[in-house]
Coordinates of C-alpha atoms and ligand atoms in Angstrom, one line a residue:
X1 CA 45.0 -23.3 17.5
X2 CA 48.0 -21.1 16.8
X3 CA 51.1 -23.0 17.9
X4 CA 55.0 -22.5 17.6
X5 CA 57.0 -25.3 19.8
X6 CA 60.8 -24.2 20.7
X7 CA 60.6 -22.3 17.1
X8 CA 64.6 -21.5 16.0
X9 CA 65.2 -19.1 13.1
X10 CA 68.6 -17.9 11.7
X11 CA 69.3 -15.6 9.6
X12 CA 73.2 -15.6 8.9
X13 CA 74.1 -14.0 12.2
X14 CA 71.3 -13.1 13.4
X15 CA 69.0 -15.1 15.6
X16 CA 65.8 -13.8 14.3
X17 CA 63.7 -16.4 16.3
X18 CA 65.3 -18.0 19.7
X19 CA 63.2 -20.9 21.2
X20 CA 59.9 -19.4 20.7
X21 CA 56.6 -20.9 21.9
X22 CA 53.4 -19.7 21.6
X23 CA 50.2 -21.6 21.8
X24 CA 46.7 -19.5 21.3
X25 CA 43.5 -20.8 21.6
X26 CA 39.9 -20.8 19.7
X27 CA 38.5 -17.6 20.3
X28 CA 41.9 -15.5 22.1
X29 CA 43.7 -12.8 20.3
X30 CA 47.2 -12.4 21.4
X31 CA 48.9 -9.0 20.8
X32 CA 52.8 -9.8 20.1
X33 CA 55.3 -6.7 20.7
X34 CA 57.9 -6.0 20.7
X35 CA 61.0 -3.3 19.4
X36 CA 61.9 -3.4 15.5
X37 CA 63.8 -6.8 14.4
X38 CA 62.2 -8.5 16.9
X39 CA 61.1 -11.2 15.1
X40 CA 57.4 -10.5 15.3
X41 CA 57.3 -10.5 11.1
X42 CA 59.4 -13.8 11.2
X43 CA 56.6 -14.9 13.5
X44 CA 53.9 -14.6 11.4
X45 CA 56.2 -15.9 8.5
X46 CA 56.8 -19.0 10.2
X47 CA 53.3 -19.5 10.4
X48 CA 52.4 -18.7 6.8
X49 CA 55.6 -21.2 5.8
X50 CA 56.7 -18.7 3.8
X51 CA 59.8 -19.4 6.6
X52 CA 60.9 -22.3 7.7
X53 CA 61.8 -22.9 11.0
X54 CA 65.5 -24.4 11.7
X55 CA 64.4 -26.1 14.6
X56 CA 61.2 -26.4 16.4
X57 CA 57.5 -27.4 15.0
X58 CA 54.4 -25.0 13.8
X59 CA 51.0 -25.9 13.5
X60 CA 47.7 -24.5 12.7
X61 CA 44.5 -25.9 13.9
X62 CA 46.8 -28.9 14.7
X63 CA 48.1 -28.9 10.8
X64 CA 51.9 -28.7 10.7
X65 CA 52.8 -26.3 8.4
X66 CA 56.5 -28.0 7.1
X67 CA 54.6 -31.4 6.4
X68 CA 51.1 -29.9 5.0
X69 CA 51.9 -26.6 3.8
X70 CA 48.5 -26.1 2.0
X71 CA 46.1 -27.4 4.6
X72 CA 47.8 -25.5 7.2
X73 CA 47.6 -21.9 4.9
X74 CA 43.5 -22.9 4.9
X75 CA 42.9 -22.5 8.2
X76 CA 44.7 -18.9 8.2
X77 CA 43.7 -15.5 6.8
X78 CA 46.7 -13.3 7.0
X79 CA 46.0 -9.4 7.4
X80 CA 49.5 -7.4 6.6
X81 CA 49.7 -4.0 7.7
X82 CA 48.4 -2.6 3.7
X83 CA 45.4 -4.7 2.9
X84 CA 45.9 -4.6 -0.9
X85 CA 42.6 -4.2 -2.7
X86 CA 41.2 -2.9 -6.5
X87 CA 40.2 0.9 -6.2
X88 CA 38.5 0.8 -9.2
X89 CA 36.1 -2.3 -7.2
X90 CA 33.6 -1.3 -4.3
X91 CA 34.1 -3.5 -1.5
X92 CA 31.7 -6.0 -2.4
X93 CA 33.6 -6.4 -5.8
X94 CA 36.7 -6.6 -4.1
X95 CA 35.3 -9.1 -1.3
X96 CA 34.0 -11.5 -3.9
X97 CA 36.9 -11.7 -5.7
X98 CA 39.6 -12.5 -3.4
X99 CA 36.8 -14.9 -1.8
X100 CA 37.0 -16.7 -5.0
X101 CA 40.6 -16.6 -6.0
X102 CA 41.2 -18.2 -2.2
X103 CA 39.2 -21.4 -3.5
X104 CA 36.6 -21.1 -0.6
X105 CA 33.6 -22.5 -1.2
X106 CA 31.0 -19.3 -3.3
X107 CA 28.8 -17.3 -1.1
X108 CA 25.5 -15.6 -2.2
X109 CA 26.0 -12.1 -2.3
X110 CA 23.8 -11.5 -0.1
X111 CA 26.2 -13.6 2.3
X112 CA 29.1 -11.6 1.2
X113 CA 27.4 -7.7 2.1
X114 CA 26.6 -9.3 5.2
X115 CA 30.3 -10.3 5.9
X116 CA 31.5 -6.3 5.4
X117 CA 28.3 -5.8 7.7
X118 CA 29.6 -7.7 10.3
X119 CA 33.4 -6.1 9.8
X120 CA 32.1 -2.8 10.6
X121 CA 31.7 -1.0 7.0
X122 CA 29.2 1.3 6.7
X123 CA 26.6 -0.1 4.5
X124 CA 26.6 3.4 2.5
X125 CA 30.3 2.3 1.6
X126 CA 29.9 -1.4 0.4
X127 CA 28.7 -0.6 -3.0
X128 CA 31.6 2.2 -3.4
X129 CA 34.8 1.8 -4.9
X130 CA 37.6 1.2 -2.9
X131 CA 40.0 3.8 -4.1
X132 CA 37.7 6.3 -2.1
X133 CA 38.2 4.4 0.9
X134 CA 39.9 5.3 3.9
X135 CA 42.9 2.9 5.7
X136 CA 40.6 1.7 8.1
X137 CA 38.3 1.5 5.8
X138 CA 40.1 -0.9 3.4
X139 CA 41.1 -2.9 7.1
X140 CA 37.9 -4.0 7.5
X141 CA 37.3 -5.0 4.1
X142 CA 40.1 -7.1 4.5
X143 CA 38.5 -8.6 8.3
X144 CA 35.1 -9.2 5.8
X145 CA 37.5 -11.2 3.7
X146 CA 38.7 -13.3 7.0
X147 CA 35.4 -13.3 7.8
X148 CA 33.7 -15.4 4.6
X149 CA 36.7 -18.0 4.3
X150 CA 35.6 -19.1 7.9
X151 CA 39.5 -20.2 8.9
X152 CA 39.7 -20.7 12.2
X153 CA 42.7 -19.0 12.3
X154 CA 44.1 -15.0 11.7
X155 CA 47.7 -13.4 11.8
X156 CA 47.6 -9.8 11.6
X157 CA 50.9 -7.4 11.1
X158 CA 50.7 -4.1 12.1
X159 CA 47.0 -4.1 11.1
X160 CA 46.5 -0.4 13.5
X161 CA 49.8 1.4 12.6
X162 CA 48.3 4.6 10.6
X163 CA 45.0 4.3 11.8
X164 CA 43.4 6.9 13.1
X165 CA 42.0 6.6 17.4
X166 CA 38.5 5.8 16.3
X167 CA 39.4 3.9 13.3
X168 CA 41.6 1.6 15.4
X169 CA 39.5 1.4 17.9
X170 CA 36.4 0.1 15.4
X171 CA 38.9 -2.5 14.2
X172 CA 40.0 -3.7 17.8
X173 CA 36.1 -4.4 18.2
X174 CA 35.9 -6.2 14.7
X175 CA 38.6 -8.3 16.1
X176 CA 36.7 -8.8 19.2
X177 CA 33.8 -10.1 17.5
X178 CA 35.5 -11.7 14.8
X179 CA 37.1 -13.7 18.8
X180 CA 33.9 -14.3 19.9
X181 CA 33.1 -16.4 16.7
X182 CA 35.8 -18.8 17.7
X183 CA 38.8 -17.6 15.5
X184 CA 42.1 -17.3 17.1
X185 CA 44.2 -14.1 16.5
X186 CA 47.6 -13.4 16.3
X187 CA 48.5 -9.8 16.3
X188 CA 51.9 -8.0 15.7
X189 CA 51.9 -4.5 16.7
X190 CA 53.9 -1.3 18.2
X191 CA 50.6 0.1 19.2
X192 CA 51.1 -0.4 23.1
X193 CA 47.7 1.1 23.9
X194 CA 45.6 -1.3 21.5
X195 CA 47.2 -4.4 22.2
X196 CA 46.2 -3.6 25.8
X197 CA 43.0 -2.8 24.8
X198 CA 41.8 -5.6 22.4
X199 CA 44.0 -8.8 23.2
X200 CA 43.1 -11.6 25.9
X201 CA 46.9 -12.2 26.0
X202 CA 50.0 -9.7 25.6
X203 CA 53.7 -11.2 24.8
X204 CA 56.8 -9.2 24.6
X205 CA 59.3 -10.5 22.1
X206 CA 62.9 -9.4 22.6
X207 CA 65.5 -10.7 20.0
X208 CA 63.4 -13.9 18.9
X209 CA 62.6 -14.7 22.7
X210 CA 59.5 -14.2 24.6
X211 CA 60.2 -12.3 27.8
X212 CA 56.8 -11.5 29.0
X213 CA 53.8 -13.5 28.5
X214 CA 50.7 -12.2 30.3
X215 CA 46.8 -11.9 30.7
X216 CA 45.9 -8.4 29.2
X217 CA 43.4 -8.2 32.3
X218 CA 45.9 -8.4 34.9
X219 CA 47.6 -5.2 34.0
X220 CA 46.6 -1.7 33.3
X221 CA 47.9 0.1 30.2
X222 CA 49.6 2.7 32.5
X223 CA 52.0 -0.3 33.8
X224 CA 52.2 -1.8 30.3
X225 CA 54.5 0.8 28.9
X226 CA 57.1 0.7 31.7
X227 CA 57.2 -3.1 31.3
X228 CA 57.7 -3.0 28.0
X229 CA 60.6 -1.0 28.4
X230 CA 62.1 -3.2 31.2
X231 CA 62.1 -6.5 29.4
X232 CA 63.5 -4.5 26.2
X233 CA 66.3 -2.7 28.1
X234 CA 66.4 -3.6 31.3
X235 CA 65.8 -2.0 34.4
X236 CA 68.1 0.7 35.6
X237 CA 67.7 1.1 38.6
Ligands
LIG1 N1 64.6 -12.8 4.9 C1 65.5 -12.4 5.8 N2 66.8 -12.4 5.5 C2 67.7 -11.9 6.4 N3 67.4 -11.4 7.6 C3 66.1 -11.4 7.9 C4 65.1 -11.8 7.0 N4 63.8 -11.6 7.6 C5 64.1 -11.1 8.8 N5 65.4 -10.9 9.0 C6 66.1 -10.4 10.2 O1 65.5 -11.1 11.3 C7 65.3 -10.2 12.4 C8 63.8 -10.2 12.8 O2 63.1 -9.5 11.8 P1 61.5 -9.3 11.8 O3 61.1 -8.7 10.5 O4 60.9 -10.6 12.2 O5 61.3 -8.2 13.0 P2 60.0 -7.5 13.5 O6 59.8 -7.8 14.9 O7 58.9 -7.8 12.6 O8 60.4 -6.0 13.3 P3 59.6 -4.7 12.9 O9 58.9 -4.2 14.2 O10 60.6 -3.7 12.4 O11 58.6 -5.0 11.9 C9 65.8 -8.8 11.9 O12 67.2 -8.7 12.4 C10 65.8 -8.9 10.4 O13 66.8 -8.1 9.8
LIG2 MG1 57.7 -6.7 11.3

């Protein structure tokens, strides 16, 4: 669903993506990580088009993103790591309106309080405005959004960075649900613990190349932070 082949980026010297390839599936959410200027950002940029690859190929639901730049951005909702809402709106206001601005087809409102439902806001806050919202709060506005345009596909940056435990945690099950309805995730994150916690699949990128690529399952987060510091540094001794 989410696919980068051989994926070369270049920034005047630097190589920001090497050869990447990533291919996720319907319903898997893939936590990317990876040190700073690793070219997780690039990533997800690549897959927006708002960067275009030097080499390599990048399609969405099978929708290359170079040749059919508009297509491909409607089978994506992109979370950055500041959803960016109107605090004088409540949520519901908020919802509706970027519903409608993306050019999806109306939803009842009825429809649309079910969608912040089903993103984990507390149906005490959908009627309030925004700007008393907390982050995790606005977060799952922004899954609700996701969650009424139907695309089959999300990229999230740094979607957990300044959340509190329980707050991220909420969202990690909003994205496991959000999974379960078929949508493949992309997720870029620092946030060791969570990406071990939510994704099906964990990828380490180091200096635009993937150096680890594994099932989430097959290791426990106690082994995920000495990893990660093996592939980034190397080991030692
Ligand atoms: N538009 C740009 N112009 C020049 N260099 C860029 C541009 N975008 C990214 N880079 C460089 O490409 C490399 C990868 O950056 P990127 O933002 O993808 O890293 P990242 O993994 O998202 O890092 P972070 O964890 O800090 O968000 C960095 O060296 C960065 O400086
Ligand atoms: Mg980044």
């Amino acid at each position: 669903m989410i696919r980068l082949d051989d994926v070369h980026k270049q920034f005047g010297p630097v190589a920001a993506l090497s050869g990447l390839s990533l291919d996720i599936p319907a319903g898997t959410i893939y936590s990317l990580l990876g040190p700073n200027g690793a070219g997780k950002t690039t990533t997800i940029n690549a897959l927006l088009g708002f960067v275009e690859p030097d080499r390599g190929r990048v399609t969405i639901n099978s929708i290359d993103v170079k040749t059919q730049r508009m297509a491909a951005r409607r089978q994506v909702t992109y979370i950055p790591e500041q959803v960016q809402l109107y605090p004088r709106l409540t949520g519901l206001e908020n919802l509706r309106y970027f519903h409608e601005l993306s050019g999806a087809a109306a939803l009842e409102l009825g429809e649309l309080r079910r969608c912040l439902f089903d993103a984990g806001l507390q149906e005490g806050a959908i009627d309030r405005p925004v700007g008393d919202y907390s982050k995790g709060m606005r977060q799952k506005v922004g899954i609700a959004i996701a969650l009424a345009r139907r695309a089959p596909a999300m990229l999230l940056d740094e979607p957990t960075s300044g959340l509190d435990p329980h707050a991220a945690r909420e969202f990690g099950e909003s994205l496991r649900w959000l999974a379960g309805q078929g949508v493949a995730i992309l997720m870029a994150t620092h946030d060791l613990f969570r990406a071990r916690e939510v994704a099906h699949r964990i990828g380490i990128l180091n200096a635009g190349c993937l150096v680890e690529d594994l099932l989430a399952a097959d290791i426990d987060i106690a082994a995920l932070e000495p990893l990660y510091i093996e592939r980034i540094h190397g080991n030692p001794g």
